[in-house]
PDB file of C-alpha atoms in Angstrom:
ATOM      1  CA  MET A   7     152.977   1.053 -94.676  1.00 89.00           C
ATOM      2  CA  ILE A   8     149.859  -0.070 -92.835  1.00 93.00           C
ATOM      3  CA  THR A   9     148.697  -3.673 -93.038  1.00 94.00           C
ATOM      4  CA  GLY A  10     145.737  -5.450 -91.531  1.00 94.00           C
ATOM      5  CA  VAL A  11     142.687  -7.627 -92.003  1.00 96.00           C
ATOM      6  CA  VAL A  12     139.050  -6.708 -92.668  1.00 96.00           C
ATOM      7  CA  LYS A  13     136.155  -8.802 -91.374  1.00 94.00           C
ATOM      8  CA  ILE A  14     132.371  -8.705 -91.288  1.00 90.00           C
ATOM      9  CA  ASP A  15     130.712 -10.932 -88.683  1.00 85.00           C
ATOM     10  CA  ASN A  16     133.974 -12.895 -88.194  1.00 85.00           C
ATOM     11  CA  ASP A  17     134.282 -13.597 -91.950  1.00 91.00           C
ATOM     12  CA  PHE A  18     137.221 -12.329 -93.978  1.00 93.00           C
ATOM     13  CA  ILE A  19     135.981  -9.987 -96.697  1.00 92.00           C
ATOM     14  CA  GLN A  20     137.449  -9.603-100.177  1.00 95.00           C
ATOM     15  CA  GLY A  21     136.974  -6.381-102.116  1.00 96.00           C
ATOM     16  CA  VAL A  22     136.759  -3.867 -99.275  1.00 96.00           C
ATOM     17  CA  THR A  23     137.901  -0.477-100.576  1.00 96.00           C
ATOM     18  CA  ILE A  24     140.447   1.160 -98.299  1.00 96.00           C
ATOM     19  CA  PHE A  25     141.654   4.689 -99.039  1.00 96.00           C
ATOM     20  CA  GLU A  26     143.391   7.646 -97.455  1.00 95.00           C
ATOM     21  CA  SER A  27     140.831  10.246 -96.440  1.00 94.00           C
ATOM     22  CA  ASP A  28     140.095  13.223 -94.270  1.00 92.00           C
ATOM     23  CA  GLN A  29     138.310  12.842 -90.945  1.00 92.00           C
ATOM     24  CA  GLN A  30     134.884  12.832 -92.684  1.00 94.00           C
ATOM     25  CA  GLY A  31     135.847  10.001 -95.075  1.00 93.00           C
ATOM     26  CA  THR A  32     136.372  12.143 -98.172  1.00 93.00           C
ATOM     27  CA  PRO A  33     139.207  10.711-100.321  1.00 94.00           C
ATOM     28  CA  LEU A  34     142.420  12.738-100.283  1.00 91.00           C
ATOM     29  CA  LYS A  35     144.497  13.448-103.347  1.00 90.00           C
ATOM     30  CA  ARG A  36     148.240  13.810-102.888  1.00 86.00           C
ATOM     31  CA  ASN A  37     150.505  14.596-105.840  1.00 89.00           C
ATOM     32  CA  ASN A  38     147.433  14.242-108.117  1.00 92.00           C
ATOM     33  CA  LYS A  39     146.909  10.633-106.953  1.00 92.00           C
ATOM     34  CA  TYR A  40     144.568   8.875-104.568  1.00 93.00           C
ATOM     35  CA  THR A  41     146.058   6.270-102.244  1.00 94.00           C
ATOM     36  CA  THR A  42     143.722   3.276-102.285  1.00 95.00           C
ATOM     37  CA  THR A  43     143.715  -0.503-102.135  1.00 96.00           C
ATOM     38  CA  LEU A  44     141.364  -3.500-101.929  1.00 97.00           C
ATOM     39  CA  SER A  45     141.351  -6.350 -99.446  1.00 97.00           C
ATOM     40  CA  ASN A  46     142.242  -9.778-100.851  1.00 97.00           C
ATOM     41  CA  ASP A  47     140.353 -13.093-100.493  1.00 95.00           C
ATOM     42  CA  LYS A  48     141.681 -13.478 -96.937  1.00 95.00           C
ATOM     43  CA  GLY A  49     140.584  -9.946 -95.976  1.00 95.00           C
ATOM     44  CA  GLN A  50     144.194  -8.750 -95.921  1.00 97.00           C
ATOM     45  CA  TYR A  51     145.268  -5.331 -97.129  1.00 96.00           C
ATOM     46  CA  SER A  52     148.348  -3.134 -97.179  1.00 96.00           C
ATOM     47  CA  ILE A  53     148.427   0.541 -98.007  1.00 95.00           C
ATOM     48  CA  ASN A  54     151.318   2.982 -98.124  1.00 91.00           C
ATOM     49  CA  VAL A  55     150.237   5.873 -95.884  1.00 89.00           C
ATOM     50  CA  THR A  56     151.834   7.699 -92.981  1.00 81.00           C
ATOM     51  CA  LYS A  57     150.943   6.857 -89.379  1.00 84.00           C
ATOM     52  CA  ASP A  58     150.213  10.345 -88.138  1.00 79.00           C
ATOM     53  CA  GLN A  59     147.451  12.113 -86.239  1.00 79.00           C
ATOM     54  CA  ASN A  60     146.453  14.001 -89.413  1.00 80.00           C
ATOM     55  CA  PHE A  61     145.966  10.924 -91.592  1.00 87.00           C
ATOM     56  CA  TYR A  62     142.897   8.695 -91.809  1.00 94.00           C
ATOM     57  CA  LEU A  63     141.883   5.509 -93.601  1.00 96.00           C
ATOM     58  CA  THR A  64     138.330   4.882 -94.727  1.00 96.00           C
ATOM     59  CA  PHE A  65     136.946   1.369 -95.187  1.00 97.00           C
ATOM     60  CA  LYS A  66     133.980   0.966 -97.559  1.00 95.00           C
ATOM     61  CA  PHE A  67     132.043  -2.130 -98.583  1.00 94.00           C
ATOM     62  CA  VAL A  68     128.525  -2.566 -99.968  1.00 89.00           C
ATOM     63  CA  GLY A  69     126.035  -3.302 -97.214  1.00 86.00           C
ATOM     64  CA  THR A  70     128.233  -1.984 -94.406  1.00 90.00           C
ATOM     65  CA  LYS A  71     128.684   1.311 -92.639  1.00 90.00           C
ATOM     66  CA  GLN A  72     131.699   3.266 -93.840  1.00 93.00           C
ATOM     67  CA  GLN A  73     134.399   3.490 -91.158  1.00 95.00           C
ATOM     68  CA  THR A  74     137.028   6.203 -90.994  1.00 95.00           C
ATOM     69  CA  ILE A  75     139.890   5.556 -88.545  1.00 95.00           C
ATOM     70  CA  ASN A  76     142.937   7.653 -87.668  1.00 93.00           C
ATOM     71  CA  THR A  77     146.090   5.916 -88.885  1.00 91.00           C
ATOM     72  CA  LEU A  78     147.535   6.001 -85.359  1.00 91.00           C
ATOM     73  CA  ASN A  79     144.594   3.894 -84.122  1.00 91.00           C
ATOM     74  CA  ILE A  80     144.180   1.332 -86.922  1.00 90.00           C
ATOM     75  CA  PRO A  81     143.566  -2.061 -85.297  1.00 92.00           C
ATOM     76  CA  ALA A  82     145.104  -5.239 -86.728  1.00 93.00           C
ATOM     77  CA  ILE A  83     141.561  -6.432 -87.523  1.00 93.00           C
ATOM     78  CA  VAL A  84     138.956  -3.940 -88.717  1.00 95.00           C
ATOM     79  CA  ASN A  85     135.416  -5.236 -88.148  1.00 94.00           C
ATOM     80  CA  LEU A  86     132.939  -3.595 -90.495  1.00 93.00           C
ATOM     81  CA  ILE A  87     129.389  -3.188 -89.251  1.00 89.00           C
ATOM     82  CA  SER A  88     126.519  -4.402 -91.425  1.00 85.00           C
ATOM     83  CA  ASP A  89     123.905  -1.809 -92.400  1.00 80.00           C
ATOM     84  CA  ASN A  90     121.070  -4.335 -92.249  1.00 71.00           C
ATOM     85  CA  ILE A  91     119.103  -1.863 -94.306  1.00 65.00           C
ATOM     86  CA  LEU A  92     117.576  -3.480 -97.324  1.00 62.00           C
ATOM     87  CA  THR A  93     115.058  -1.314 -99.045  1.00 66.00           C
ATOM     88  CA  GLU A  94     111.872  -3.216 -99.696  1.00 73.00           C
ATOM     89  CA  PHE A  95     110.502  -2.974-103.198  1.00 72.00           C
ATOM     90  CA  GLU A  96     107.936  -4.735-105.324  1.00 80.00           C
ATOM     91  CA  ILE A  97     108.216  -5.802-108.936  1.00 79.00           C
ATOM     92  CA  THR A  98     105.021  -6.085-110.923  1.00 81.00           C
ATOM     93  CA  ALA A  99     104.309  -7.093-114.472  1.00 76.00           C
ATOM     94  CA  LYS A 100     101.271  -6.301-116.540  1.00 75.00           C
ATOM     95  CA  LYS A 101     100.056  -8.562-119.281  1.00 72.00           C
ATOM     96  CA  THR A 102      99.252  -6.757-122.473  1.00 72.00           C
ATOM     97  CA  TYR A 103      97.888  -8.111-125.699  1.00 69.00           C
ATOM     98  CA  LYS A 104      98.893  -5.279-128.005  1.00 71.00           C
ATOM     99  CA  TRP A 105     100.723  -7.739-130.258  1.00 70.00           C
ATOM    100  CA  LEU A 106      97.586  -9.900-130.638  1.00 72.00           C
ATOM    101  CA  TRP A 107      96.070  -7.667-133.333  1.00 70.00           C
ATOM    102  CA  LEU A 108      99.173  -8.280-135.425  1.00 71.00           C
ATOM    103  CA  LEU A 109      98.545 -12.030-135.348  1.00 74.00           C
ATOM    104  CA  LEU A 110      94.952 -11.424-136.439  1.00 76.00           C
ATOM    105  CA  LEU A 111      96.118  -9.298-139.370  1.00 76.00           C
ATOM    106  CA  ILE A 112      98.485 -11.923-140.800  1.00 79.00           C
ATOM    107  CA  PRO A 113      95.756 -14.062-142.466  1.00 79.00           C
ATOM    108  CA  ILE A 114      94.061 -10.937-143.828  1.00 80.00           C
ATOM    109  CA  ILE A 115      97.306  -9.616-145.296  1.00 79.00           C
ATOM    110  CA  TYR A 116      98.025 -13.028-146.758  1.00 78.00           C
ATOM    111  CA  LYS A 117      94.571 -13.168-148.425  1.00 79.00           C
ATOM    112  CA  LEU A 118      94.947  -9.660-149.800  1.00 80.00           C
ATOM    113  CA  SER A 119      98.328 -10.473-151.252  1.00 78.00           C
ATOM    114  CA  LYS A 120      96.881 -13.584-152.985  1.00 76.00           C
ATOM    115  CA  ASN A 121      93.977 -11.558-154.427  1.00 73.00           C
ATOM    116  CA  LYS A 122      96.322  -9.016-156.033  1.00 65.00           C
ATOM    117  CA  LYS A 123      98.072 -11.707-158.096  1.00 58.00           C
TER     118      LYS A 123
END
């Protein structure tokens, strides 16, 4: 069992995904199951994996760089590094008056319906 705390910029982080992986950070499946957990509101986690040179834990959180650490070298506090990469984008809106012709037709339709009676 490995336990620890996850922080970003000295703040405890809830919801960090921690899972057993290979050295590249690809999740490992053992006995048809993945071993994974989430950090709690105090940044704490515990995960049942073996401390061995062939085992790794990967820490993932939105807006941070994924970290993969050998289970023999897991520190008590894992500090995730912010990506600081926010893609810039622009939202635009275009006014259209396609529905306006419908409003103009309402009085005409009303008059035509009165004339038929």
